[in-house]
CSV table of C-alpha atoms in Angstrom, one decimal:
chain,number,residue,atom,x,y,z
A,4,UNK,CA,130.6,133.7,7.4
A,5,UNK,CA,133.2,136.3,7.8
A,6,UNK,CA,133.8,138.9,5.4
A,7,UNK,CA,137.2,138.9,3.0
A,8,UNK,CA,140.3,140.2,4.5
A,9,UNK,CA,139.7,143.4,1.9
A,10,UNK,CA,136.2,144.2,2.9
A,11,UNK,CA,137.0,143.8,6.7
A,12,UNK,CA,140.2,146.1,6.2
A,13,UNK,CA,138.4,148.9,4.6
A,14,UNK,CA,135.3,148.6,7.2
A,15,UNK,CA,138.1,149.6,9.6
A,16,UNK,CA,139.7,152.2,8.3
A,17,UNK,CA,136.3,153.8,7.9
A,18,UNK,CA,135.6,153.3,11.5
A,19,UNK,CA,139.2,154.7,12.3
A,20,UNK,CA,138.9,157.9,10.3
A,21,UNK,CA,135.4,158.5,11.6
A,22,UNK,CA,137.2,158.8,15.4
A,23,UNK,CA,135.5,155.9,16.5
A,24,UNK,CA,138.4,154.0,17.8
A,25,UNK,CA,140.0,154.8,21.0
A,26,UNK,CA,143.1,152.2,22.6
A,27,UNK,CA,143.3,151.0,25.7
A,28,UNK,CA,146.7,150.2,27.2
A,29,UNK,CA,146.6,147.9,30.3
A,30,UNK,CA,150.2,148.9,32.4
A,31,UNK,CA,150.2,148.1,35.1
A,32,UNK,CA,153.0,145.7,35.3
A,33,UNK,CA,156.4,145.7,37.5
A,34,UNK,CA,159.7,144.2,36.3
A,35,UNK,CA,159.8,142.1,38.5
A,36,UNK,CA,160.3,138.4,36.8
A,37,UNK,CA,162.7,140.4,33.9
A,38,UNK,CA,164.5,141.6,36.9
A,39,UNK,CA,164.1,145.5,36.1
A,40,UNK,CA,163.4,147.6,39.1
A,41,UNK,CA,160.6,149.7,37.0
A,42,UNK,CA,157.2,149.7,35.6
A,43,UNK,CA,157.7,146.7,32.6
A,44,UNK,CA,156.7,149.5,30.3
A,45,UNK,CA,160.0,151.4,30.9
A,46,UNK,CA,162.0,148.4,29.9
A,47,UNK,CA,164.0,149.1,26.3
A,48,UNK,CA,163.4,146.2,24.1
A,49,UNK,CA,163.8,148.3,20.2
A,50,UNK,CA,166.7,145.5,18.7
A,51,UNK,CA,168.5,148.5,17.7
A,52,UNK,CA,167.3,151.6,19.1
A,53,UNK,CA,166.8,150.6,22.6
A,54,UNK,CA,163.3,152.2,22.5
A,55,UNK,CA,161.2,151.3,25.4
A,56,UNK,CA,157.7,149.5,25.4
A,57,UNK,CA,156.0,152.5,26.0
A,58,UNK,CA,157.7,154.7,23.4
A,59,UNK,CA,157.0,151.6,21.1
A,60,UNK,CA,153.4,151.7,21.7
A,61,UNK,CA,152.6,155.3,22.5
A,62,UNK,CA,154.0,155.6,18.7
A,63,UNK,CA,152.0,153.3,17.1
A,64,UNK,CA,149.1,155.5,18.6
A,65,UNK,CA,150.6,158.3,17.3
A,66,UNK,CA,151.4,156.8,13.8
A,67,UNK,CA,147.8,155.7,13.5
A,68,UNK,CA,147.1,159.2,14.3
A,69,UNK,CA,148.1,160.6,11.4
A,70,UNK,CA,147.5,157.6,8.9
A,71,UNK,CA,143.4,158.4,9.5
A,72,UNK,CA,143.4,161.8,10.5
A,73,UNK,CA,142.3,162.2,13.7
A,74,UNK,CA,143.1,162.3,17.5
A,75,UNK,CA,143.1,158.5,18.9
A,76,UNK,CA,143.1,158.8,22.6
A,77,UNK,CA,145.2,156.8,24.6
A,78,UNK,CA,143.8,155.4,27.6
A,79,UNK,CA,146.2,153.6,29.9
A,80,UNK,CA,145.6,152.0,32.8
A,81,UNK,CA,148.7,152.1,35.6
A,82,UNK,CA,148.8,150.3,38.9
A,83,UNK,CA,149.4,151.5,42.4
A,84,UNK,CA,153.4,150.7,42.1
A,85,UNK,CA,153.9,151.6,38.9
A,86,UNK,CA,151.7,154.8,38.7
A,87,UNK,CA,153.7,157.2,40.1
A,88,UNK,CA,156.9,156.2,38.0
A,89,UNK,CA,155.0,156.1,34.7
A,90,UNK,CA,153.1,159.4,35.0
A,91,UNK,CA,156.9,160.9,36.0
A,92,UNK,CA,158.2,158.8,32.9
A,93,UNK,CA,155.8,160.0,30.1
A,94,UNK,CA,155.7,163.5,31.8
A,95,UNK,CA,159.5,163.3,31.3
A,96,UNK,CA,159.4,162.0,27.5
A,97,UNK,CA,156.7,164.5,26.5
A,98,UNK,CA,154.3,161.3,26.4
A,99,UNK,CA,156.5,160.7,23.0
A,100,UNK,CA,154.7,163.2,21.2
A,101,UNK,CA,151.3,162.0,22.0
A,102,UNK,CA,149.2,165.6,23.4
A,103,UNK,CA,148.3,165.2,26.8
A,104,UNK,CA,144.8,165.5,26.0
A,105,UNK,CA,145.3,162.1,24.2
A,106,UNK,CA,147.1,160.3,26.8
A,107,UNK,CA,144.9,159.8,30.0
A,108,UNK,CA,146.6,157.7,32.9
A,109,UNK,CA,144.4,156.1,35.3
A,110,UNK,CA,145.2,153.8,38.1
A,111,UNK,CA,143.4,150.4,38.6
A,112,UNK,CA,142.2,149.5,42.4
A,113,UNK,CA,143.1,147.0,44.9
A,114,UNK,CA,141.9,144.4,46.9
A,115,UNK,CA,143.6,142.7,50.2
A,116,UNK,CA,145.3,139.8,50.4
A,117,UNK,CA,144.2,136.9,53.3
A,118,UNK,CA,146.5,134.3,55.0
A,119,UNK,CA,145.4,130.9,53.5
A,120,UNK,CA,144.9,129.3,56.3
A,121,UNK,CA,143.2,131.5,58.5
A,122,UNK,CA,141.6,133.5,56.1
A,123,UNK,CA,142.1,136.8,57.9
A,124,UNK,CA,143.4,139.8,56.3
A,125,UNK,CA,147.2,140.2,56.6
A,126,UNK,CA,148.9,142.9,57.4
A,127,UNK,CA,151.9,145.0,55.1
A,128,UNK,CA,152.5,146.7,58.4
A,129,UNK,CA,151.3,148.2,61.5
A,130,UNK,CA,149.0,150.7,60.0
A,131,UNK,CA,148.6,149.3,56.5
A,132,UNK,CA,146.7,146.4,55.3
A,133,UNK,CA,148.3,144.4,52.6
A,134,UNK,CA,147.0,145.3,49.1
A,135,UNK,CA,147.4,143.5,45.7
A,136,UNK,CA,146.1,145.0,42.3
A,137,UNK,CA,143.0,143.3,41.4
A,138,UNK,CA,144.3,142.2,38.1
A,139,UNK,CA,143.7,143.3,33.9
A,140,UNK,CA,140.1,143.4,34.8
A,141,UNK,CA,140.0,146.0,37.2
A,142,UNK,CA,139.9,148.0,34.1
A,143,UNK,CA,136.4,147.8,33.8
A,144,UNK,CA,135.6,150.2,37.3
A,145,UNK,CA,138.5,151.8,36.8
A,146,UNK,CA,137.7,153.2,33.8
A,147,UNK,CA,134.4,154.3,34.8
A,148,UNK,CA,135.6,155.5,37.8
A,149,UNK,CA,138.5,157.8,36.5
A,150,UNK,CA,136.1,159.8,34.4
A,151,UNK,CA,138.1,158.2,31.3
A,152,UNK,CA,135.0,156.6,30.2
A,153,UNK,CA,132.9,159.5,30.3
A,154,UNK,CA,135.7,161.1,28.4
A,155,UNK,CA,135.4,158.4,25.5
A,156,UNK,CA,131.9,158.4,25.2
A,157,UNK,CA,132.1,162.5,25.0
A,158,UNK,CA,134.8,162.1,21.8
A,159,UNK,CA,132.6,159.9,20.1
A,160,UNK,CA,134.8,157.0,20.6
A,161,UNK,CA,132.3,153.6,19.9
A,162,UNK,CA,135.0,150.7,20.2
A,163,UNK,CA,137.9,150.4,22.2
A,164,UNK,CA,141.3,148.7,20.7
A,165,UNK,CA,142.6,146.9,23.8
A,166,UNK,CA,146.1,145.0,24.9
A,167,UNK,CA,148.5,144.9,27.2
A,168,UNK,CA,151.9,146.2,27.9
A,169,UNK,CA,154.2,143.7,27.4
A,170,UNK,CA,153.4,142.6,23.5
A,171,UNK,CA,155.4,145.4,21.5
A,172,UNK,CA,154.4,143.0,18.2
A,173,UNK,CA,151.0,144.0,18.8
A,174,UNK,CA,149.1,145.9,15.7
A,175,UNK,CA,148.1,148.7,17.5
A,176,UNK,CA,143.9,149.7,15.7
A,177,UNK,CA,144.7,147.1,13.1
A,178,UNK,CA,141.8,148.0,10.7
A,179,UNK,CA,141.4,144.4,9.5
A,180,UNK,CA,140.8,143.2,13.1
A,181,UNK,CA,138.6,146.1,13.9
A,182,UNK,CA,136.6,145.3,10.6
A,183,UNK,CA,136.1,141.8,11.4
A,184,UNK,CA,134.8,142.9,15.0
A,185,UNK,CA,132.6,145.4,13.6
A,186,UNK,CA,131.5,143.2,10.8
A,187,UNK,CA,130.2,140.3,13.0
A,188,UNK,CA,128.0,143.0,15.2
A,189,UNK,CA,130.8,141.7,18.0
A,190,UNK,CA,130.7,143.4,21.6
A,191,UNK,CA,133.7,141.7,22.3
A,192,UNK,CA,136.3,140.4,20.3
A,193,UNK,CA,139.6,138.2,20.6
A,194,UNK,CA,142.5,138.3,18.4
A,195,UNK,CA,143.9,134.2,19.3
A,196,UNK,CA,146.9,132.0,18.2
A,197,UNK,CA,146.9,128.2,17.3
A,198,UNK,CA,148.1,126.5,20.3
A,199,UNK,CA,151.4,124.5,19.2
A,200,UNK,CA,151.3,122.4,22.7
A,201,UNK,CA,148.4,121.6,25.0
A,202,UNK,CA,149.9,123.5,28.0
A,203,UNK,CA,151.1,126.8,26.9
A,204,UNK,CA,150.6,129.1,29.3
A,205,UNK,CA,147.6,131.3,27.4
A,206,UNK,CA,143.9,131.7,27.9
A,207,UNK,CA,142.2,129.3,26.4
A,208,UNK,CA,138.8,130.2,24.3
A,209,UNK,CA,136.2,127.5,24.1
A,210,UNK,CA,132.3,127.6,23.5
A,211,UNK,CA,130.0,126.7,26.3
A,212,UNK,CA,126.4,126.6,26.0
A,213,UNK,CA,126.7,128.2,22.6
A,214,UNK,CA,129.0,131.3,24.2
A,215,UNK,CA,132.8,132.1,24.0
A,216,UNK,CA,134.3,132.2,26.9
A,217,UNK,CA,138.1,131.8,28.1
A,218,UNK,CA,139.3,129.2,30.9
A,219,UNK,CA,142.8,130.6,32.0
A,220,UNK,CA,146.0,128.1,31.2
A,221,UNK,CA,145.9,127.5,35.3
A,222,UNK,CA,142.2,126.6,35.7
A,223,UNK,CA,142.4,123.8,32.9
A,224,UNK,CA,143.0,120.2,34.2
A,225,UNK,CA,146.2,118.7,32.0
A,226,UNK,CA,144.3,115.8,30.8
A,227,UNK,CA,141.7,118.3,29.2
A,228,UNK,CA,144.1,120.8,27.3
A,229,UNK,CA,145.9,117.4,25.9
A,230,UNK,CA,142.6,116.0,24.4
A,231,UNK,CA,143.1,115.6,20.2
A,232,UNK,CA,140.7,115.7,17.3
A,233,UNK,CA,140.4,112.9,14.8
A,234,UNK,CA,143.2,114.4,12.9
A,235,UNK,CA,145.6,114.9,15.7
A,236,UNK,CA,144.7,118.7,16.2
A,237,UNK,CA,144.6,119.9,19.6
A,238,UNK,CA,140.3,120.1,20.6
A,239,UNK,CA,141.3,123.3,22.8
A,240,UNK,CA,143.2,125.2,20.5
A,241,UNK,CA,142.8,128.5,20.4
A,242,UNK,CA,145.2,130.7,22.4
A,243,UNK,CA,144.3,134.2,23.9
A,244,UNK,CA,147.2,136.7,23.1
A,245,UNK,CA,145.2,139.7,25.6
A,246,UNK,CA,144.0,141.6,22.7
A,247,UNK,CA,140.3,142.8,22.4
A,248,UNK,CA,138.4,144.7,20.3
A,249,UNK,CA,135.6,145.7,22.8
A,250,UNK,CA,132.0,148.0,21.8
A,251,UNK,CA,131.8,151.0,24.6
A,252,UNK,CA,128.5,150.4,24.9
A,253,UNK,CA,129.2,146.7,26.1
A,254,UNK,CA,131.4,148.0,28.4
A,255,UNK,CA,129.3,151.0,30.0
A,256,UNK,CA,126.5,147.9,30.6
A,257,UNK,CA,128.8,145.7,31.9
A,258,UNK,CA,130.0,148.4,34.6
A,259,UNK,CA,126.8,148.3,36.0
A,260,UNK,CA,126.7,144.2,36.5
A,261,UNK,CA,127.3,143.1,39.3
A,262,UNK,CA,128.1,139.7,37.1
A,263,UNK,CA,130.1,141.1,35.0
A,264,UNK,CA,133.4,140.2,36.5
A,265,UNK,CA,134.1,137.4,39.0
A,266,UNK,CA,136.8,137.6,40.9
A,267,UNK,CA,139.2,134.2,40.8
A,268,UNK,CA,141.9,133.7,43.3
A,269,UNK,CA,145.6,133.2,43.2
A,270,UNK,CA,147.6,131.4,45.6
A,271,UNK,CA,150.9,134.1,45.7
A,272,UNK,CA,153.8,134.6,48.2
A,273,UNK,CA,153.0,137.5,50.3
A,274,UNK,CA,155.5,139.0,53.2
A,275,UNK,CA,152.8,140.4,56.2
A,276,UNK,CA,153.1,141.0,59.9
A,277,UNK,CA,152.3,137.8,62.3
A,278,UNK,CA,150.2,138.8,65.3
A,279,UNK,CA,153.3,139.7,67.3
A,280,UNK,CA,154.1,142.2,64.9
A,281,UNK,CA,157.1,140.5,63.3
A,282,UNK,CA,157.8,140.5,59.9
A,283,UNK,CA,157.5,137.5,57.6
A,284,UNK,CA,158.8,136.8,54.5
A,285,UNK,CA,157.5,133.6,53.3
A,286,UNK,CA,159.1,131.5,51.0
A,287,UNK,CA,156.3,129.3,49.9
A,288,UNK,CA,152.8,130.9,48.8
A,289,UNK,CA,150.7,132.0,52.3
A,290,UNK,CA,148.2,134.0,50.9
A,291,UNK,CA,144.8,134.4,48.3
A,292,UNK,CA,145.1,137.1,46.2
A,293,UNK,CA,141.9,138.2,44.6
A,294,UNK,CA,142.4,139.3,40.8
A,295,UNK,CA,139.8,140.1,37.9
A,296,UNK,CA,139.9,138.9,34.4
A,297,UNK,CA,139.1,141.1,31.5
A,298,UNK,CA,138.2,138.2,29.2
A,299,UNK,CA,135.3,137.1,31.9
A,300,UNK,CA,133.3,139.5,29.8
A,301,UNK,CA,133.0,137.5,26.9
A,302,UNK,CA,130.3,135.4,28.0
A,303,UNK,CA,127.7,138.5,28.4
A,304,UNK,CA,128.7,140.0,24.8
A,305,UNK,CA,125.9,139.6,22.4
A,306,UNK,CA,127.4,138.2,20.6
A,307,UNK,CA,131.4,137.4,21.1
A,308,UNK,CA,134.2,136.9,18.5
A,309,UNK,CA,137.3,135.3,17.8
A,310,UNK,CA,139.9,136.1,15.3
A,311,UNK,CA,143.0,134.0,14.5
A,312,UNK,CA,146.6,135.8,14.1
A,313,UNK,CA,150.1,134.5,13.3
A,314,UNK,CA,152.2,134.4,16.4
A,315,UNK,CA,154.9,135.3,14.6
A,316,UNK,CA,153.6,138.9,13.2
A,317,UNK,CA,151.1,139.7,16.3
A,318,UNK,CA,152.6,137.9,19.5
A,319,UNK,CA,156.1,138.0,21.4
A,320,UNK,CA,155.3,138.6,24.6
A,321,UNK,CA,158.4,139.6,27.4
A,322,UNK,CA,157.7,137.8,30.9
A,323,UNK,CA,160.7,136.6,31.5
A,324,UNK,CA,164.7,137.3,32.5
A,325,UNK,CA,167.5,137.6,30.1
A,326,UNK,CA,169.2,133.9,29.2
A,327,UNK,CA,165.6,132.1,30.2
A,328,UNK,CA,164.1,129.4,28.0
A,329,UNK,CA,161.3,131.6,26.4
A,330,UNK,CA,159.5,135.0,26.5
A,331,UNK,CA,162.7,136.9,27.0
A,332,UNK,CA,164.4,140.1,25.9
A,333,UNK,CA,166.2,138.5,23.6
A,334,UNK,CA,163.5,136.3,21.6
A,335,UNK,CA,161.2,139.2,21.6
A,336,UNK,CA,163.9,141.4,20.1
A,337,UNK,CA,165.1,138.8,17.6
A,338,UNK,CA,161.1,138.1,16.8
A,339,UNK,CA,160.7,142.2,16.2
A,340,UNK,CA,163.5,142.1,14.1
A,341,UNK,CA,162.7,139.5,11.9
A,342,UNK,CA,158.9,140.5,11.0
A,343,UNK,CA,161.0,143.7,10.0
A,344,UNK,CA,163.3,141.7,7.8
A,345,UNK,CA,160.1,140.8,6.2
A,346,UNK,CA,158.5,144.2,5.4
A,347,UNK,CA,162.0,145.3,4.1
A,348,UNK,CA,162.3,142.2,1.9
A,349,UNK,CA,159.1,142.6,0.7
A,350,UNK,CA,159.8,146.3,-0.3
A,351,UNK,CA,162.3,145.2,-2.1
A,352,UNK,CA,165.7,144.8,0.5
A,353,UNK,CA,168.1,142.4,0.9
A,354,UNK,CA,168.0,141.9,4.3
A,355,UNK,CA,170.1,138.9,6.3
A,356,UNK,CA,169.0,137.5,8.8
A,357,UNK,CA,171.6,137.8,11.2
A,358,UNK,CA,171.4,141.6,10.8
A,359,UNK,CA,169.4,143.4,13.2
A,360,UNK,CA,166.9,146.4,11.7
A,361,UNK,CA,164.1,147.9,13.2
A,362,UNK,CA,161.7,150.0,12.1
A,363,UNK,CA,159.9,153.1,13.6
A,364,UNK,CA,156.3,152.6,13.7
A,365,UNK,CA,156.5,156.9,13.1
A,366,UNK,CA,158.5,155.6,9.6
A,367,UNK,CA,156.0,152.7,8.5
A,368,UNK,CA,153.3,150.8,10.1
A,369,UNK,CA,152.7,147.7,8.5
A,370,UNK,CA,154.4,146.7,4.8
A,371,UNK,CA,152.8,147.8,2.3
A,372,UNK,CA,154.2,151.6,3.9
A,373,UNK,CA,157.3,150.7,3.8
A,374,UNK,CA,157.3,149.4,0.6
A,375,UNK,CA,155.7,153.4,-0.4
A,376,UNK,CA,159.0,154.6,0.9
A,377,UNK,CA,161.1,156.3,-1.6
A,378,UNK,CA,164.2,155.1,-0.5
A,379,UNK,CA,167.3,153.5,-2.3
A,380,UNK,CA,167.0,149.8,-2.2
A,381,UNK,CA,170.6,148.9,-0.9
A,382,UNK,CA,171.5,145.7,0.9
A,383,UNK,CA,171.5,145.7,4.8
A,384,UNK,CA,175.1,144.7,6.0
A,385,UNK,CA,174.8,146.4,9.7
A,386,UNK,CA,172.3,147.1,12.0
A,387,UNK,CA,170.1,149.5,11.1
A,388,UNK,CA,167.3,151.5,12.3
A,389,UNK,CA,164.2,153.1,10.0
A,390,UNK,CA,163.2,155.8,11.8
């Protein structure tokens, strides 16, 4: 029976100004399908100010900071071609006023990719064997193995807020989720969306056996993610959205577990030397990739939990080019923009919807602070940003 969205709300903040919440940024991410030669965090997606991802979230960190009073670190987890570039970037932004005891950068590890029909190791070149990261849940070792773990346990830090990169909607230590998870005795927790269509392209949470666990969008046959209730409601319906409220404890078990993480494997396009030394550059998938899953954990948490969101205030993720159907610079900016329109509204703004705002999660973090803004309630004709 979970606990009203009050009680759950104060049951985080307690655990937030105690310094038992630490965040975990997964970024490991290229451009690649937004066509931006750069780590995905780099890419500027404020609707008005341009900001980039990483300002966006490394701010929210910050902003949290100071709401509870105390130093949330801010672990984030890089891969091997966009590690280099990020360290460089935040180095170069003064880690957006984050101290660089709060910020701790770690890389994730690899694993080689085989031809699919031989099953031999391919080759990036003569000296080099061709290396793919091993996915969101290479987390797990490389958090232990960075010292970044050690470094959480030694601040205290019980519970680790968790997402990825690419969702700037997410609420970054949001103390009703965090209440919830702490609440239900959760080692793991889920923050999910109502699926609107059978084959959206989310994890998918189900029980099995009595345990939560997530089948990824890929792995679920067609004719099972269509499959209806009695009242037309879709039987698989919650939607993973990638963010996790996860005990430290859980996770310093589940490091030693051989178990703990499977890896799955991904049929991907990979260029490789032939045996004659001559470069290939497929143009249909050749190779397995071998990838871990962060949400494999949820089985062995004792126990697991899920909470539901609204998509529109928690979930606009950016996967895809400018001018595609969905997931694009432009809906995510237009989706930013209009949960803004509704804190200003809400504070008391007229705000139309064809006028972009954005607000600085520095100037307010959820509603109910900007409505405590002393500021002259004037309609908003232009773009403007709160900052």
């Amino acid at each position: 029976n979970p606990i009203p969205p009050a009680a759950a709300r104060q049951k985080g903040v307690e655990a937030l100004r105690a310094g038992h919440v630490g965040v975990m940024l997964v970024a490991g991410g290229q451009g690649t399908r937004l066509r931006f030669d750069h780590p995905k965090g780099m890419f500027p997606i404020g609707p008005v100010s341009g900001k980039s991802l990483f300002q966006i979230h490394c701010e929210k960190v910050l902003a949290a900071s100071r709401r509870y009073g105390v130093r949330i670190p801010l672990y984030l987890m890089t891969s091997p071609e966009t590690h280099d570039e990020t360290v460089a970037y935040l180095a170069e932004q003064q880690r957006f006023g984050l101290s660089a005891e709060d910020l701790l950068i770690f890389c994730q590890g690899t694993m080689p990719a085989v031809d699919a029909r031989t099953g031999k190791i391919l080759l990036a070149d003569r000296h080099h064997i061709a290396l793919s990261p091993d996915g969101h849940g290479g987390m797990l070792a490389a958090f232990q193995r960075s010292g970044a773990m050690a470094d959480a346990r030694r601040r205290g830090i019980r519970h680790l807020f968790y997402f990825q990169i690419d969702n700037p909607l997410v609420h970054v230590c949001d103390p009703e989720f965090l209440g919830y998870h702490l609440a239900s005795g959760s080692e793991f927790t889920s923050q999910v969306v109502r699926k609107q269509q059978p084959l959206e392209k989310v994890g998918n949470v189900v029980e099995v056996d009595g345990r939560l666990q997530v089948i990824e969008y890929s792995d679920l046959p067609d004719d099972v993610a269509a499959r209806r209730n009695e009242d037309g409601s879709l039987a698989i319906w919650a939607g993973s959205i990638a963010v996790h409220g996860m005990a430290l404890s859980f996770l310093e078990r589940m490091v030693e577990s051989a178990a703990g993480l499977p890896f799955h494997r991904a049929m991907k396009r990979v260029p490789h030397l032939d045996p004659q030394g001559n470069r290939i550059d497929p143009d249909q998938p050749n190779a397995i990739k071998f990838e871990r899953f962060i949400f494999d954990l949820m089985p062995s948490a004792q126990p697991a939990a899920i909470v539901e969101v609204d998509p529109a205030e928690h979930f606009a993720p950016l996967k895809n080019a400018p001018g595609e159907t969905h997931d694009t610079p432009e809906s995510v900016k237009a989706q930013m923009a209009a949960e803004h329109r509704q804190w200003l509204r809400s504070a008391g703004f007229e705000a139309p919807d064809n006028v972009p705002v954005e607000i600085s999660p520095l100037f307010a973090l959820d509603a109910e602070e900007m409505a405590s803004r002393m500021l002259a309630r004037k309609p908003i004709t232009e773009p403007t940003y709160f900052g």
